[in-house]
mmCIF file of N, CA and C in Angstrom:
data_model
loop_
_atom_site.group_PDB
_atom_site.id
_atom_site.type_symbol
_atom_site.label_atom_id
_atom_site.label_comp_id
_atom_site.label_asym_id
_atom_site.label_seq_id
_atom_site.Cartn_x
_atom_site.Cartn_y
_atom_site.Cartn_z
ATOM 1 N N UNK A 1 197.885 13.700 9.362
ATOM 2 C CA UNK A 1 197.876 15.044 8.852
ATOM 3 C C UNK A 1 196.961 15.093 7.630
ATOM 4 N N UNK A 2 196.049 16.044 7.633
ATOM 5 C CA UNK A 2 195.125 16.196 6.516
ATOM 6 C C UNK A 2 195.569 17.361 5.648
ATOM 7 N N UNK A 3 195.724 17.087 4.381
ATOM 8 C CA UNK A 3 196.128 18.148 3.462
ATOM 9 C C UNK A 3 194.943 18.979 3.010
ATOM 10 N N UNK A 4 193.837 18.296 2.756
ATOM 11 C CA UNK A 4 192.665 18.991 2.250
ATOM 12 C C UNK A 4 191.537 18.817 3.243
ATOM 13 N N UNK A 5 191.216 19.855 3.917
ATOM 14 C CA UNK A 5 190.105 19.788 4.856
ATOM 15 C C UNK A 5 189.126 20.894 4.539
ATOM 16 N N UNK A 6 187.899 20.602 4.807
ATOM 17 C CA UNK A 6 186.849 21.570 4.535
ATOM 18 C C UNK A 6 186.773 22.560 5.691
ATOM 19 N N UNK A 7 186.921 23.808 5.370
ATOM 20 C CA UNK A 7 186.818 24.846 6.385
ATOM 21 C C UNK A 7 185.361 25.197 6.602
ATOM 22 N N UNK A 8 185.038 25.622 7.791
ATOM 23 C CA UNK A 8 183.680 26.060 8.081
ATOM 24 C C UNK A 8 183.423 27.411 7.448
ATOM 25 N N UNK A 9 182.188 27.862 7.504
ATOM 26 C CA UNK A 9 181.875 29.172 6.927
ATOM 27 C C UNK A 9 182.601 30.295 7.675
ATOM 28 N N UNK A 10 183.035 31.281 6.926
ATOM 29 C CA UNK A 10 183.758 32.401 7.525
ATOM 30 C C UNK A 10 182.802 33.253 8.359
ATOM 31 N N UNK A 11 183.246 33.709 9.531
ATOM 32 C CA UNK A 11 182.365 34.545 10.358
ATOM 33 C C UNK A 11 182.095 35.899 9.706
ATOM 34 N N UNK A 12 180.922 36.429 10.005
ATOM 35 C CA UNK A 12 180.520 37.733 9.492
ATOM 36 C C UNK A 12 180.702 38.760 10.610
ATOM 37 N N UNK A 13 181.614 39.718 10.445
ATOM 38 C CA UNK A 13 181.784 40.723 11.496
ATOM 39 C C UNK A 13 180.688 41.784 11.430
ATOM 40 N N UNK A 14 180.166 42.149 12.594
ATOM 41 C CA UNK A 14 179.177 43.220 12.677
ATOM 42 C C UNK A 14 179.228 43.794 14.086
ATOM 43 N N UNK A 15 178.753 45.006 14.235
ATOM 44 C CA UNK A 15 178.751 45.678 15.529
ATOM 45 C C UNK A 15 177.510 45.246 16.306
ATOM 46 N N UNK A 16 177.699 44.504 17.366
ATOM 47 C CA UNK A 16 176.588 43.958 18.148
ATOM 48 C C UNK A 16 175.805 45.035 18.902
ATOM 49 N N UNK A 17 176.400 46.187 19.105
ATOM 50 C CA UNK A 17 175.708 47.266 19.818
ATOM 51 C C UNK A 17 174.740 48.030 18.919
ATOM 52 N N UNK A 18 175.052 48.123 17.628
ATOM 53 C CA UNK A 18 174.216 48.924 16.741
ATOM 54 C C UNK A 18 173.380 48.096 15.769
ATOM 55 N N UNK A 19 173.678 46.797 15.618
ATOM 56 C CA UNK A 19 172.955 45.973 14.649
ATOM 57 C C UNK A 19 172.511 44.662 15.283
ATOM 58 N N UNK A 20 171.415 44.136 14.750
ATOM 59 C CA UNK A 20 170.863 42.872 15.227
ATOM 60 C C UNK A 20 170.570 41.988 14.019
ATOM 61 N N UNK A 21 171.036 40.729 13.992
ATOM 62 C CA UNK A 21 170.752 39.851 12.862
ATOM 63 C C UNK A 21 169.258 39.561 12.749
ATOM 64 N N UNK A 22 168.761 39.479 11.514
ATOM 65 C CA UNK A 22 167.329 39.257 11.299
ATOM 66 C C UNK A 22 167.098 38.568 9.965
ATOM 67 N N UNK A 23 165.912 37.966 9.840
ATOM 68 C CA UNK A 23 165.464 37.347 8.595
ATOM 69 C C UNK A 23 164.188 38.054 8.179
ATOM 70 N N UNK A 24 164.164 38.544 6.949
ATOM 71 C CA UNK A 24 162.952 39.172 6.422
ATOM 72 C C UNK A 24 162.299 38.178 5.456
ATOM 73 N N UNK A 25 161.027 37.910 5.696
ATOM 74 C CA UNK A 25 160.281 36.960 4.877
ATOM 75 C C UNK A 25 159.151 37.681 4.165
ATOM 76 N N UNK A 26 159.022 37.424 2.867
ATOM 77 C CA UNK A 26 157.953 38.009 2.078
ATOM 78 C C UNK A 26 156.651 37.271 2.361
ATOM 79 N N UNK A 27 155.572 38.005 2.576
ATOM 80 C CA UNK A 27 154.279 37.401 2.848
ATOM 81 C C UNK A 27 153.744 36.720 1.584
ATOM 82 N N UNK A 28 153.941 37.317 0.439
ATOM 83 C CA UNK A 28 153.387 36.791 -0.816
ATOM 84 C C UNK A 28 154.163 35.583 -1.342
ATOM 85 N N UNK A 29 155.480 35.728 -1.472
ATOM 86 C CA UNK A 29 156.275 34.694 -2.131
ATOM 87 C C UNK A 29 157.016 33.786 -1.165
ATOM 88 N N UNK A 30 157.181 34.193 0.079
ATOM 89 C CA UNK A 30 157.921 33.398 1.043
ATOM 90 C C UNK A 30 159.428 33.528 0.896
ATOM 91 N N UNK A 31 159.879 34.504 0.103
ATOM 92 C CA UNK A 31 161.310 34.721 -0.106
ATOM 93 C C UNK A 31 161.964 35.127 1.205
ATOM 94 N N UNK A 32 163.112 34.541 1.507
ATOM 95 C CA UNK A 32 163.844 34.833 2.735
ATOM 96 C C UNK A 32 165.084 35.656 2.422
ATOM 97 N N UNK A 33 165.281 36.726 3.157
ATOM 98 C CA UNK A 33 166.470 37.560 3.034
ATOM 99 C C UNK A 33 167.071 37.722 4.422
ATOM 100 N N UNK A 34 168.358 37.404 4.552
ATOM 101 C CA UNK A 34 169.030 37.568 5.838
ATOM 102 C C UNK A 34 169.805 38.874 5.820
ATOM 103 N N UNK A 35 169.900 39.485 6.989
ATOM 104 C CA UNK A 35 170.606 40.752 7.086
ATOM 105 C C UNK A 35 170.619 41.246 8.512
ATOM 106 N N UNK A 36 170.726 42.543 8.660
ATOM 107 C CA UNK A 36 170.843 43.156 9.978
ATOM 108 C C UNK A 36 169.864 44.318 10.109
ATOM 109 N N UNK A 37 169.320 44.466 11.302
ATOM 110 C CA UNK A 37 168.418 45.570 11.612
ATOM 111 C C UNK A 37 169.196 46.577 12.459
ATOM 112 N N UNK A 38 169.171 47.841 12.028
ATOM 113 C CA UNK A 38 169.806 48.905 12.797
ATOM 114 C C UNK A 38 168.955 49.159 14.040
ATOM 115 N N UNK A 39 169.558 49.062 15.199
ATOM 116 C CA UNK A 39 168.808 49.205 16.454
ATOM 117 C C UNK A 39 168.270 50.624 16.667
ATOM 118 N N UNK A 40 168.938 51.629 16.127
ATOM 119 C CA UNK A 40 168.494 53.006 16.332
ATOM 120 C C UNK A 40 167.361 53.389 15.391
ATOM 121 N N UNK A 41 167.496 53.047 14.117
ATOM 122 C CA UNK A 41 166.500 53.471 13.133
ATOM 123 C C UNK A 41 165.474 52.395 12.812
ATOM 124 N N UNK A 42 165.793 51.125 13.069
ATOM 125 C CA UNK A 42 164.890 50.032 12.737
ATOM 126 C C UNK A 42 164.936 49.637 11.271
ATOM 127 N N UNK A 43 165.889 50.172 10.528
ATOM 128 C CA UNK A 43 166.003 49.889 9.103
ATOM 129 C C UNK A 43 166.715 48.557 8.878
ATOM 130 N N UNK A 44 166.206 47.768 7.927
ATOM 131 C CA UNK A 44 166.771 46.467 7.593
ATOM 132 C C UNK A 44 167.809 46.630 6.495
ATOM 133 N N UNK A 45 169.010 46.095 6.715
ATOM 134 C CA UNK A 45 170.082 46.119 5.728
ATOM 135 C C UNK A 45 170.290 44.693 5.235
ATOM 136 N N UNK A 46 170.027 44.455 3.962
ATOM 137 C CA UNK A 46 170.127 43.116 3.389
ATOM 138 C C UNK A 46 171.579 42.669 3.310
ATOM 139 N N UNK A 47 171.805 41.383 3.611
ATOM 140 C CA UNK A 47 173.135 40.798 3.463
ATOM 141 C C UNK A 47 173.157 39.829 2.294
ATOM 142 N N UNK A 48 172.212 38.859 2.275
ATOM 143 C CA UNK A 48 172.131 37.922 1.173
ATOM 144 C C UNK A 48 170.765 37.247 1.142
ATOM 145 N N UNK A 49 170.452 36.647 0.014
ATOM 146 C CA UNK A 49 169.205 35.928 -0.175
ATOM 147 C C UNK A 49 169.387 34.503 0.338
ATOM 148 N N UNK A 50 168.435 34.027 1.127
ATOM 149 C CA UNK A 50 168.468 32.655 1.635
ATOM 150 C C UNK A 50 167.454 31.838 0.852
ATOM 151 N N UNK A 51 167.894 30.699 0.331
ATOM 152 C CA UNK A 51 167.014 29.863 -0.472
ATOM 153 C C UNK A 51 166.104 28.988 0.373
ATOM 154 N N UNK A 52 166.556 28.617 1.564
ATOM 155 C CA UNK A 52 165.748 27.794 2.455
ATOM 156 C C UNK A 52 166.226 27.987 3.892
ATOM 157 N N UNK A 53 165.644 27.247 4.811
ATOM 158 C CA UNK A 53 165.988 27.396 6.226
ATOM 159 C C UNK A 53 167.421 26.957 6.520
ATOM 160 N N UNK A 54 167.990 26.088 5.696
ATOM 161 C CA UNK A 54 169.385 25.689 5.899
ATOM 162 C C UNK A 54 170.323 26.872 5.695
ATOM 163 N N UNK A 55 170.023 27.728 4.730
ATOM 164 C CA UNK A 55 170.826 28.936 4.509
ATOM 165 C C UNK A 55 170.716 29.890 5.698
ATOM 166 N N UNK A 56 169.541 29.943 6.317
ATOM 167 C CA UNK A 56 169.356 30.778 7.505
ATOM 168 C C UNK A 56 170.190 30.234 8.659
ATOM 169 N N UNK A 57 170.239 28.910 8.818
ATOM 170 C CA UNK A 57 171.043 28.301 9.877
ATOM 171 C C UNK A 57 172.530 28.553 9.666
ATOM 172 N N UNK A 58 172.987 28.497 8.406
ATOM 173 C CA UNK A 58 174.392 28.789 8.100
ATOM 174 C C UNK A 58 174.708 30.249 8.429
ATOM 175 N N UNK A 59 173.782 31.161 8.099
ATOM 176 C CA UNK A 59 173.958 32.576 8.435
ATOM 177 C C UNK A 59 174.069 32.746 9.952
ATOM 178 N N UNK A 60 173.223 32.049 10.700
ATOM 179 C CA UNK A 60 173.270 32.137 12.159
ATOM 180 C C UNK A 60 174.601 31.632 12.709
ATOM 181 N N UNK A 61 175.124 30.561 12.138
ATOM 182 C CA UNK A 61 176.429 30.049 12.561
ATOM 183 C C UNK A 61 177.524 31.056 12.269
ATOM 184 N N UNK A 62 177.458 31.695 11.093
ATOM 185 C CA UNK A 62 178.476 32.677 10.723
ATOM 186 C C UNK A 62 178.429 33.909 11.614
ATOM 187 N N UNK A 63 177.221 34.273 12.068
ATOM 188 C CA UNK A 63 177.057 35.448 12.919
ATOM 189 C C UNK A 63 177.388 35.104 14.371
ATOM 190 N N UNK A 64 177.152 33.840 14.750
ATOM 191 C CA UNK A 64 177.475 33.412 16.102
ATOM 192 C C UNK A 64 176.285 33.405 17.043
ATOM 193 N N UNK A 65 175.082 33.153 16.515
ATOM 194 C CA UNK A 65 173.892 33.061 17.359
ATOM 195 C C UNK A 65 173.161 31.761 17.038
ATOM 196 N N UNK A 66 172.234 31.381 17.900
ATOM 197 C CA UNK A 66 171.417 30.201 17.649
ATOM 198 C C UNK A 66 170.298 30.559 16.678
ATOM 199 N N UNK A 67 169.851 29.584 15.921
ATOM 200 C CA UNK A 67 168.790 29.828 14.934
ATOM 201 C C UNK A 67 167.490 30.251 15.603
ATOM 202 N N UNK A 68 167.272 29.835 16.833
ATOM 203 C CA UNK A 68 166.041 30.212 17.533
ATOM 204 C C UNK A 68 166.070 31.659 18.023
ATOM 205 N N UNK A 69 167.237 32.275 18.077
ATOM 206 C CA UNK A 69 167.379 33.641 18.581
ATOM 207 C C UNK A 69 167.230 34.712 17.500
ATOM 208 N N UNK A 70 167.226 34.327 16.231
ATOM 209 C CA UNK A 70 167.196 35.320 15.167
ATOM 210 C C UNK A 70 165.832 35.973 15.074
ATOM 211 N N UNK A 71 165.836 37.258 14.806
ATOM 212 C CA UNK A 71 164.607 38.044 14.703
ATOM 213 C C UNK A 71 163.964 37.815 13.337
ATOM 214 N N UNK A 72 162.641 37.636 13.320
ATOM 215 C CA UNK A 72 161.890 37.428 12.075
ATOM 216 C C UNK A 72 161.080 38.680 11.768
ATOM 217 N N UNK A 73 161.174 39.143 10.511
ATOM 218 C CA UNK A 73 160.439 40.324 10.058
ATOM 219 C C UNK A 73 159.566 39.895 8.892
ATOM 220 N N UNK A 74 158.304 40.302 8.902
ATOM 221 C CA UNK A 74 157.386 39.971 7.803
ATOM 222 C C UNK A 74 156.981 41.217 7.062
#
């Protein structure tokens, strides 16, 4: 029996019919922002700042998709 165990990242709930997970990357600075794109309007809604590709992979795990499936926006 383990008393102290590390829990995985908590899942992020979102409506799969109206939103799509995406990563927005700045052309100038290379800053990565993860969030969701509204399928109807195409507007990007920021969720959090990603410091590197590992943060993007953690976001993908929390959302429930593979890292290769995430949409990239420049």
